[in-house]
Amino acid sequence: MARVYVSAVIDAPVGQVWDKARDFNGHHAWHPIIADSHIEDGLRSDTVGCVRNFGLKPGGRLREQLVSFSDRERSYTYTILESPLPLTDYVATFRLTEVTEGNRTFGEWWADFDCWPEDLPTLREQVGRNTFAAGFRALADLCRAGVTAPAATPAPP
């Protein structure tokens, strides 16, 4: 099993960063490679078990299922159900922690998955640098600009 781990320090309070990142369906508003996203079956985006279906700007679609969510821990874990990437058994966690000195945020994003050994270098680049690291940079830019990410989309009545 392979692991990709990325961490970052964001120069903004943890509550501000979490407000922008907590919406499991809101990553298209801040992540540079996400084109569009919706939650299937009308569930709320913080409902464990909900499935987000999203497109990538370079092309391709993914379906990911939320397997845990905690406002208290400022974290969520999800698994890939369908992906154009050559990997299986993918489980990722996104977590933010307060850095008390300087009122900043420590972010961690990691994934464990299976793949063929020859695919691992490319996947480390795609998942680590192009997804996780790019996401942290985008969140830092969003916080620096003071832009508010859209609120979670409520489930239809």
Coordinates of C-alpha atoms in Angstrom, one line a residue:
M1 CA 0.0 0.0 0.0
A2 CA 1.3 3.4 -1.0
R3 CA 0.9 6.6 1.1
V4 CA 1.1 10.2 -0.1
Y5 CA 1.3 12.8 2.7
V6 CA 1.4 16.6 2.3
S7 CA 1.4 19.2 5.1
A8 CA 1.4 23.0 5.0
V9 CA 1.2 26.0 7.3
I10 CA -1.4 28.6 6.2
D11 CA -1.1 32.1 7.5
A12 CA -4.7 32.4 8.7
P13 CA -6.7 31.3 11.7
V14 CA -7.9 27.7 11.7
G15 CA -11.5 28.7 11.9
Q16 CA -11.2 30.8 8.7
V17 CA -9.5 28.0 6.8
W18 CA -12.0 25.4 8.0
D19 CA -14.9 27.7 7.0
K20 CA -13.6 27.6 3.4
A21 CA -12.6 23.9 3.3
R22 CA -15.3 22.1 5.3
D23 CA -17.9 21.8 2.6
F24 CA -17.2 18.3 1.0
N25 CA -18.9 19.6 -2.1
G26 CA -17.3 23.1 -2.2
H27 CA -13.8 22.2 -3.4
H28 CA -14.7 23.4 -7.0
A29 CA -14.9 27.0 -5.4
W30 CA -11.3 27.0 -4.3
H31 CA -9.3 24.1 -5.8
P32 CA -7.6 24.9 -9.1
I33 CA -8.1 21.5 -10.8
I34 CA -11.8 21.0 -9.9
A35 CA -14.2 22.1 -12.6
D36 CA -17.6 21.3 -11.1
S37 CA -19.1 19.2 -8.3
H38 CA -22.4 17.9 -6.9
I39 CA -23.6 15.6 -4.2
E40 CA -25.6 12.7 -5.4
D41 CA -29.0 11.8 -4.1
G42 CA -29.7 15.2 -2.6
L43 CA -27.8 14.6 0.6
R44 CA -26.1 17.4 2.6
S45 CA -22.3 17.7 2.0
D46 CA -21.5 16.9 5.6
T47 CA -23.5 13.7 5.7
V48 CA -21.4 10.7 6.2
G49 CA -22.0 8.4 3.3
C50 CA -22.8 11.2 0.8
V51 CA -21.1 10.9 -2.6
R52 CA -19.6 13.8 -4.4
N53 CA -19.3 13.6 -8.2
F54 CA -16.9 16.0 -9.7
G55 CA -15.1 16.9 -12.9
L56 CA -11.4 17.8 -13.3
K57 CA -10.3 20.7 -15.4
P58 CA -7.8 18.5 -17.2
G59 CA -10.7 16.1 -17.9
G60 CA -12.1 13.0 -16.2
R61 CA -14.6 12.5 -13.4
L62 CA -14.4 11.1 -9.9
R63 CA -16.9 9.9 -7.4
E64 CA -15.8 10.0 -3.7
Q65 CA -17.7 9.0 -0.6
L66 CA -17.5 10.8 2.7
V67 CA -16.7 8.2 5.4
S68 CA -16.1 10.4 8.4
F69 CA -16.6 14.1 9.2
S70 CA -15.8 16.1 12.3
D71 CA -16.2 19.9 12.8
R72 CA -14.6 19.4 16.3
E73 CA -11.5 17.8 14.8
R74 CA -11.7 19.9 11.6
S75 CA -11.3 16.8 9.4
Y76 CA -12.9 14.5 7.0
T77 CA -12.0 11.2 5.4
Y78 CA -13.2 10.0 2.1
T79 CA -12.7 7.1 -0.3
I80 CA -12.7 7.0 -4.1
L81 CA -15.5 5.0 -5.7
E82 CA -14.6 5.8 -9.3
S83 CA -11.6 7.5 -10.8
P84 CA -9.6 7.7 -14.1
L85 CA -6.4 7.2 -12.0
P86 CA -4.8 3.8 -12.0
L87 CA -5.3 3.1 -8.2
T88 CA -7.6 1.2 -5.9
D89 CA -8.5 1.1 -2.3
Y90 CA -7.9 4.9 -2.0
V91 CA -8.7 6.4 1.4
A92 CA -7.7 10.1 2.1
T93 CA -8.0 12.4 5.1
F94 CA -7.9 16.2 5.2
R95 CA -7.3 17.7 8.6
L96 CA -6.6 21.2 10.0
T97 CA -5.0 22.0 13.4
E98 CA -4.6 25.3 15.1
V99 CA -1.0 26.7 15.3
T100 CA -1.3 28.8 18.5
E101 CA 1.9 30.8 17.9
G102 CA 1.0 33.3 15.3
N103 CA -2.7 32.3 14.9
R104 CA -2.0 30.1 11.9
T105 CA -3.2 26.7 10.6
F106 CA -1.4 23.5 10.1
G107 CA -2.9 21.4 7.3
E108 CA -2.4 17.8 6.6
W109 CA -3.8 15.8 3.7
W110 CA -2.8 12.2 3.1
A111 CA -4.0 9.2 1.1
D112 CA -3.3 5.5 1.3
F113 CA -4.0 3.4 -1.9
D114 CA -2.9 0.5 -3.9
C115 CA -1.4 0.8 -7.4
W116 CA 1.1 -0.9 -9.7
P117 CA 4.7 0.0 -8.7
E118 CA 5.4 1.6 -12.1
D119 CA 2.4 4.0 -11.6
L120 CA 3.5 5.2 -8.1
P121 CA 5.8 8.1 -9.2
T122 CA 3.2 9.6 -11.4
L123 CA 0.5 9.1 -8.8
R124 CA 2.7 10.8 -6.1
E125 CA 2.9 13.8 -8.4
Q126 CA -0.8 13.8 -9.3
V127 CA -2.1 13.2 -5.8
G128 CA 0.6 14.9 -3.7
R129 CA 1.7 18.0 -5.7
N130 CA -1.2 18.6 -8.1
T131 CA -4.0 17.8 -5.7
F132 CA -3.0 18.1 -2.0
A133 CA -0.2 20.8 -2.2
A134 CA -2.1 22.8 -4.9
G135 CA -5.2 22.7 -2.7
F136 CA -3.3 24.1 0.3
R137 CA -1.8 26.8 -1.8
A138 CA -5.3 27.7 -3.1
L139 CA -6.7 27.8 0.4
A140 CA -3.9 30.1 1.6
D141 CA -4.5 32.4 -1.4
L142 CA -8.2 32.4 -0.6
C143 CA -7.7 33.3 3.0
R144 CA -5.1 36.0 2.1
A145 CA -7.6 37.5 -0.3
G146 CA -10.4 37.4 2.3
V147 CA -12.7 35.7 -0.2
T148 CA -15.6 33.7 1.3
A149 CA -16.3 30.3 -0.2
P150 CA -19.9 29.5 -0.9
A151 CA -22.0 27.9 1.8
A152 CA -22.8 24.2 1.7
T153 CA -25.6 23.4 -0.7
P154 CA -28.6 22.3 1.4
A155 CA -30.5 19.1 0.4
P156 CA -33.7 19.7 -1.5
P157 CA -36.9 19.3 0.6

